[in-house]
Amino acid sequence: MSSKPSIDSSEARSQQDQEALAIVKKLLHKRLKVVVKDGRVFIGEFLCIDKQANIILGNTYQQVQSDTAPFKERPIGQVLVPASQRKSCHAEVMPNEREGLVHLLQAQQEIVTSD
């Protein structure tokens, strides 16, 4: 008979939620670069995310491709990026923060794949 501990699915979900929350907290007020499906690029301060994974950025600039320069930035202030329109999302973090985030993301992946 095996004495392997079993994790209730609600406990696993709670642990998964806590790991995701830890990742989000580490990213708060960091610069995010969000690319949307129509090709626009927004760079701003990560302010919040809701349960539907919509992101709000503050002090945001839109990168606009220009013929005269590689990129031109246009200030747009605060922007809500719907999860359904988000193509990719990248965070600017310091090298010492990167290790902690990688650890949290790996733990998150282990929980998801064990379900």
Coordinates of N, CA, C and O in Angstrom, one line a residue:
M1 N 0.8 -1.2 0.0 CA 0.0 0.0 0.0 C 0.9 1.2 0.0 O 1.8 1.3 0.8
S2 N 0.6 2.2 -0.9 CA 1.4 3.4 -1.0 C 1.0 4.4 0.0 O -0.2 4.6 0.2
S3 N 2.0 5.1 0.6 CA 1.7 6.2 1.5 C 1.9 7.5 0.8 O 2.2 8.5 1.5
K4 N 1.8 7.6 -0.5 CA 2.0 8.8 -1.3 C 0.9 9.8 -0.9 O -0.3 9.5 -1.0
P5 N 1.3 11.0 -0.5 CA 0.3 12.0 -0.1 C -0.5 12.4 -1.4 O 0.1 12.6 -2.4
S6 N -1.8 12.6 -1.2 CA -2.6 13.1 -2.3 C -3.0 14.5 -2.0 O -3.3 14.9 -0.9
I7 N -3.1 15.3 -3.1 CA -3.5 16.7 -3.0 C -4.9 16.8 -3.6 O -5.1 16.4 -4.7
D8 N -5.8 17.3 -2.8 CA -7.1 17.5 -3.2 C -7.1 18.5 -4.4 O -6.3 19.4 -4.4
S9 N -7.9 18.4 -5.4 CA -7.9 19.3 -6.5 C -8.1 20.7 -6.1 O -7.6 21.7 -6.7
S10 N -9.0 21.0 -5.1 CA -9.2 22.4 -4.6 C -7.9 22.9 -4.0 O -7.6 24.1 -4.1
E11 N -7.2 22.0 -3.3 CA -5.9 22.5 -2.6 C -4.9 22.8 -3.7 O -4.2 23.8 -3.6
A12 N -4.9 22.0 -4.8 CA -3.9 22.2 -5.9 C -4.3 23.5 -6.6 O -3.4 24.3 -6.9
R13 N -5.6 23.8 -6.8 CA -6.0 25.0 -7.4 C -5.6 26.2 -6.6 O -5.2 27.2 -7.1
S14 N -5.8 26.1 -5.2 CA -5.5 27.1 -4.3 C -4.0 27.4 -4.4 O -3.5 28.6 -4.4
Q15 N -3.2 26.4 -4.4 CA -1.7 26.5 -4.5 C -1.3 27.2 -5.8 O -0.5 28.0 -5.9
Q16 N -2.0 26.7 -6.9 CA -1.8 27.3 -8.2 C -2.1 28.8 -8.2 O -1.4 29.6 -8.7
D17 N -3.2 29.2 -7.6 CA -3.6 30.6 -7.5 C -2.6 31.4 -6.7 O -2.3 32.5 -7.1
Q18 N -2.1 30.8 -5.6 CA -1.1 31.5 -4.8 C 0.2 31.8 -5.6 O 0.8 32.8 -5.5
E19 N 0.6 30.8 -6.3 CA 1.8 30.9 -7.2 C 1.6 32.0 -8.2 O 2.5 32.8 -8.4
A20 N 0.4 32.0 -8.9 CA 0.2 33.0 -9.9 C 0.1 34.4 -9.3 O 0.6 35.3 -9.9
L21 N -0.5 34.5 -8.1 CA -0.5 35.8 -7.4 C 0.9 36.3 -7.1 O 1.2 37.5 -7.2
A22 N 1.7 35.4 -6.7 CA 3.1 35.8 -6.3 C 3.8 36.3 -7.6 O 4.6 37.3 -7.5
I23 N 3.6 35.7 -8.7 CA 4.2 36.2 -10.0 C 3.7 37.6 -10.3 O 4.4 38.5 -10.6
V24 N 2.4 37.8 -10.2 CA 1.8 39.1 -10.5 C 2.3 40.1 -9.6 O 2.6 41.3 -10.0
K25 N 2.4 39.8 -8.3 CA 2.9 40.8 -7.3 C 4.3 41.3 -7.7 O 4.6 42.4 -7.5
K26 N 5.1 40.3 -8.1 CA 6.5 40.7 -8.5 C 6.5 41.6 -9.7 O 7.5 42.3 -9.9
L27 N 5.5 41.5 -10.6 CA 5.5 42.3 -11.8 C 4.8 43.6 -11.6 O 5.0 44.5 -12.5
L28 N 4.1 43.9 -10.5 CA 3.5 45.1 -10.3 C 4.4 46.3 -10.4 O 5.5 46.2 -9.9
H29 N 4.1 47.3 -11.2 CA 4.8 48.6 -11.4 C 6.1 48.3 -12.2 O 6.9 49.2 -12.3
K30 N 6.2 47.2 -12.8 CA 7.3 47.0 -13.8 C 6.9 47.4 -15.2 O 5.7 47.5 -15.4
R31 N 7.8 47.7 -16.0 CA 7.5 48.0 -17.4 C 7.1 46.8 -18.2 O 7.8 45.8 -18.1
L32 N 6.0 46.8 -18.8 CA 5.6 45.7 -19.7 C 5.5 46.2 -21.1 O 5.1 47.3 -21.4
K33 N 5.8 45.3 -22.0 CA 5.7 45.5 -23.4 C 4.6 44.5 -23.9 O 4.8 43.3 -23.8
V34 N 3.5 45.0 -24.4 CA 2.4 44.2 -24.8 C 2.1 44.4 -26.2 O 1.9 45.5 -26.7
V35 N 2.1 43.3 -27.0 CA 1.8 43.3 -28.4 C 0.4 42.7 -28.6 O 0.1 41.7 -28.0
V36 N -0.4 43.5 -29.3 CA -1.8 43.0 -29.6 C -1.9 42.4 -31.0 O -1.0 42.6 -31.8
K37 N -3.0 41.7 -31.2 CA -3.2 41.0 -32.5 C -3.1 41.8 -33.7 O -2.7 41.3 -34.8
D38 N -3.5 43.1 -33.6 CA -3.4 43.9 -34.8 C -2.1 44.5 -35.1 O -1.9 45.3 -36.0
G39 N -1.1 44.1 -34.3 CA 0.3 44.6 -34.5 C 0.8 45.8 -33.7 O 1.9 46.1 -33.6
R40 N -0.2 46.4 -33.0 CA 0.2 47.5 -32.1 C 1.1 47.1 -30.9 O 0.9 45.9 -30.5
V41 N 2.0 47.9 -30.5 CA 2.8 47.6 -29.3 C 2.6 48.7 -28.3 O 2.8 49.9 -28.6
F42 N 2.3 48.3 -27.1 CA 2.1 49.2 -25.9 C 3.2 48.9 -24.9 O 3.4 47.8 -24.5
I43 N 3.9 50.0 -24.4 CA 4.8 49.8 -23.4 C 4.4 50.7 -22.2 O 4.2 52.0 -22.4
G44 N 4.2 50.2 -21.0 CA 3.7 51.0 -19.9 C 4.0 50.2 -18.6 O 4.4 49.1 -18.5
E45 N 3.6 50.9 -17.5 CA 3.7 50.4 -16.2 C 2.5 49.5 -15.9 O 1.4 49.9 -16.0
F46 N 2.9 48.2 -15.5 CA 1.8 47.3 -15.2 C 1.1 47.7 -13.9 O 1.7 47.7 -12.8
L47 N -0.2 48.0 -14.0 CA -0.9 48.4 -12.8 C -1.8 47.4 -12.3 O -2.0 47.2 -11.0
C48 N -2.5 46.6 -13.1 CA -3.4 45.5 -12.6 C -3.8 44.6 -13.7 O -3.6 44.8 -14.9
I49 N -4.3 43.4 -13.2 CA -4.9 42.4 -14.1 C -6.1 41.9 -13.4 O -6.1 41.8 -12.1
D50 N -7.1 41.6 -14.1 CA -8.4 41.1 -13.5 C -8.5 39.6 -13.7 O -7.6 38.9 -14.3
K51 N -9.6 39.0 -13.3 CA -9.7 37.5 -13.4 C -9.8 37.0 -14.8 O -9.6 35.9 -15.1
Q52 N -10.2 37.9 -15.7 CA -10.3 37.6 -17.1 C -9.0 37.8 -17.9 O -8.9 37.6 -19.1
A53 N -8.0 38.2 -17.1 CA -6.6 38.4 -17.6 C -6.5 39.7 -18.5 O -5.6 39.8 -19.3
N54 N -7.4 40.6 -18.4 CA -7.3 41.9 -19.0 C -6.2 42.7 -18.2 O -6.2 42.6 -17.0
I55 N -5.3 43.4 -18.9 CA -4.2 44.1 -18.3 C -4.5 45.6 -18.4 O -4.9 46.1 -19.5
I56 N -4.1 46.4 -17.3 CA -4.2 47.8 -17.4 C -2.7 48.3 -17.2 O -2.0 47.9 -16.3
L57 N -2.3 49.1 -18.2 CA -1.0 49.8 -18.2 C -1.1 51.3 -17.9 O -2.1 51.9 -18.5
G58 N -0.2 51.8 -17.2 CA -0.2 53.3 -16.9 C 1.0 53.9 -17.6 O 2.0 53.2 -17.8
N59 N 1.0 55.2 -17.8 CA 2.1 56.0 -18.4 C 2.6 55.2 -19.7 O 3.7 55.0 -19.9
T60 N 1.6 54.9 -20.5 CA 1.8 54.0 -21.6 C 2.2 54.8 -22.9 O 1.7 55.9 -23.1
Y61 N 3.1 54.2 -23.6 CA 3.5 54.7 -25.0 C 3.1 53.7 -26.0 O 3.3 52.5 -25.7
Q62 N 2.7 54.1 -27.1 CA 2.5 53.2 -28.2 C 3.7 53.3 -29.2 O 4.0 54.4 -29.6
Q63 N 4.3 52.2 -29.5 CA 5.4 52.2 -30.5 C 4.8 52.2 -31.9 O 3.9 51.3 -32.2
V64 N 5.1 53.2 -32.7 CA 4.6 53.3 -34.0 C 5.8 53.1 -35.0 O 6.8 53.8 -34.9
Q65 N 5.6 52.2 -36.0 CA 6.6 52.1 -37.0 C 6.6 53.3 -37.9 O 5.6 53.7 -38.3
S66 N 7.8 53.8 -38.2 CA 7.9 55.0 -39.0 C 8.8 54.8 -40.2 O 9.8 54.0 -40.0
D67 N 8.6 55.5 -41.3 CA 9.5 55.4 -42.4 C 10.9 56.0 -42.1 O 11.9 55.6 -42.6
T68 N 10.9 57.1 -41.3 CA 12.1 57.9 -41.0 C 12.9 57.3 -39.9 O 14.1 57.6 -39.8
A69 N 12.3 56.6 -38.9 CA 13.0 56.1 -37.8 C 12.5 54.7 -37.5 O 11.4 54.3 -37.9
P70 N 13.3 53.9 -36.8 CA 12.9 52.5 -36.6 C 11.5 52.4 -35.8 O 10.6 51.7 -36.1
F71 N 11.4 53.2 -34.7 CA 10.2 53.3 -33.9 C 10.0 54.7 -33.4 O 11.0 55.4 -33.1
K72 N 8.8 55.1 -33.4 CA 8.4 56.4 -32.8 C 7.5 56.1 -31.7 O 6.6 55.2 -31.8
E73 N 7.6 56.8 -30.6 CA 6.7 56.5 -29.4 C 5.7 57.6 -29.3 O 6.1 58.8 -29.4
R74 N 4.5 57.2 -29.1 CA 3.4 58.2 -29.0 C 2.8 58.0 -27.6 O 2.3 56.9 -27.3
P75 N 2.8 59.0 -26.7 CA 2.2 58.8 -25.4 C 0.7 58.7 -25.5 O 0.0 59.5 -26.2
I76 N 0.1 57.7 -24.8 CA -1.3 57.5 -24.7 C -1.9 57.4 -23.3 O -3.1 57.3 -23.2
G77 N -1.1 57.5 -22.3 CA -1.6 57.5 -20.9 C -1.9 56.1 -20.4 O -1.1 55.2 -20.5
Q78 N -3.2 55.9 -20.0 CA -3.6 54.6 -19.4 C -4.3 53.8 -20.5 O -5.1 54.4 -21.3
V79 N -4.1 52.5 -20.5 CA -4.7 51.7 -21.5 C -5.1 50.3 -20.9 O -4.4 49.8 -20.1
L80 N -6.2 49.8 -21.4 CA -6.7 48.5 -21.0 C -6.5 47.6 -22.2 O -7.0 47.9 -23.3
V81 N -5.8 46.5 -22.0 CA -5.5 45.5 -23.1 C -6.3 44.3 -22.8 O -6.0 43.6 -21.8
P82 N -7.4 44.0 -23.6 CA -8.2 42.8 -23.3 C -7.4 41.6 -23.6 O -6.5 41.5 -24.5
A83 N -7.6 40.6 -22.8 CA -6.9 39.3 -22.9 C -7.1 38.7 -24.3 O -6.2 38.1 -24.9
S84 N -8.2 38.9 -24.8 CA -8.6 38.3 -26.2 C -7.8 38.9 -27.3 O -7.6 38.4 -28.4
Q85 N -7.2 40.1 -27.1 CA -6.5 40.8 -28.1 C -5.0 40.8 -27.9 O -4.2 41.1 -28.8
R86 N -4.5 40.2 -26.8 CA -3.1 40.2 -26.4 C -2.4 39.0 -27.2 O -2.9 37.9 -27.1
K87 N -1.4 39.4 -27.9 CA -0.6 38.4 -28.6 C 0.6 37.9 -27.8 O 0.9 36.7 -27.7
S88 N 1.3 38.9 -27.2 CA 2.5 38.6 -26.3 C 2.6 39.7 -25.2 O 2.1 40.8 -25.4
C89 N 3.3 39.3 -24.2 CA 3.6 40.2 -23.1 C 5.0 39.9 -22.5 O 5.3 38.8 -22.2
H90 N 5.8 41.0 -22.4 CA 7.1 40.9 -21.9 C 7.4 41.9 -20.8 O 6.9 43.0 -20.9
A91 N 8.1 41.5 -19.8 CA 8.4 42.3 -18.6 C 9.8 42.7 -18.6 O 10.7 41.9 -18.9
E92 N 10.1 44.0 -18.2 CA 11.5 44.4 -18.0 C 11.8 44.2 -16.5 O 11.2 44.8 -15.7
V93 N 12.7 43.3 -16.2 CA 13.1 43.0 -14.9 C 14.6 43.0 -14.7 O 15.3 42.8 -15.7
M94 N 15.0 43.3 -13.5 CA 16.5 43.3 -13.3 C 17.0 41.9 -13.2 O 16.2 41.0 -12.9
P95 N 18.3 41.7 -13.5 CA 18.8 40.3 -13.5 C 18.5 39.6 -12.1 O 18.2 38.4 -12.1
N96 N 18.7 40.3 -11.0 CA 18.4 39.6 -9.7 C 17.0 39.2 -9.5 O 16.6 38.3 -8.8
E97 N 16.0 39.9 -10.2 CA 14.6 39.6 -10.1 C 14.2 38.5 -11.0 O 13.3 37.7 -10.7
R98 N 15.0 38.3 -12.1 CA 14.7 37.3 -13.1 C 14.7 35.9 -12.5 O 13.8 35.1 -12.8
E99 N 15.7 35.6 -11.6 CA 15.8 34.3 -11.0 C 14.6 33.9 -10.2 O 14.1 32.8 -10.3
G100 N 14.1 34.9 -9.4 CA 12.9 34.6 -8.6 C 11.7 34.4 -9.4 O 10.9 33.5 -9.1
L101 N 11.6 35.1 -10.5 CA 10.4 34.9 -11.4 C 10.5 33.6 -12.1 O 9.5 32.9 -12.3
V102 N 11.7 33.2 -12.6 CA 11.8 31.9 -13.2 C 11.5 30.8 -12.3 O 10.8 29.9 -12.7
H103 N 11.9 30.9 -11.0 CA 11.6 29.9 -10.1 C 10.0 29.8 -9.9 O 9.5 28.7 -9.8
L104 N 9.4 30.9 -9.7 CA 7.9 30.9 -9.6 C 7.2 30.4 -10.8 O 6.3 29.6 -10.7
L105 N 7.7 30.7 -12.0 CA 7.1 30.2 -13.2 C 7.2 28.7 -13.3 O 6.3 28.0 -13.8
Q106 N 8.4 28.2 -13.0 CA 8.6 26.8 -13.0 C 7.7 26.1 -12.1 O 7.2 25.0 -12.4
A107 N 7.6 26.6 -10.9 CA 6.7 26.0 -9.9 C 5.3 26.0 -10.4 O 4.5 25.0 -10.2
Q108 N 4.9 27.1 -11.0 CA 3.5 27.2 -11.6 C 3.3 26.1 -12.7 O 2.3 25.4 -12.7
Q109 N 4.3 25.9 -13.5 CA 4.2 24.9 -14.6 C 4.1 23.5 -14.0 O 3.3 22.7 -14.5
E110 N 4.9 23.2 -12.9 CA 4.8 21.9 -12.3 C 3.4 21.6 -11.7 O 2.9 20.5 -11.8
I111 N 2.8 22.6 -11.2 CA 1.4 22.5 -10.6 C 0.4 22.2 -11.8 O -0.4 21.3 -11.7
V112 N 0.5 23.0 -12.8 CA -0.4 22.8 -14.0 C -0.2 21.5 -14.6 O -1.2 20.8 -14.9
T113 N 1.0 21.0 -14.8 CA 1.2 19.7 -15.5 C 0.8 18.5 -14.6 O 0.5 17.5 -15.1
S114 N 0.8 18.7 -13.3 CA 0.4 17.6 -12.4 C -1.1 17.4 -12.3 O -1.6 16.4 -11.8
D115 N -1.9 18.4 -12.7 CA -3.4 18.3 -12.7 C -3.9 17.4 -13.7 O -3.5 17.1 -14.7

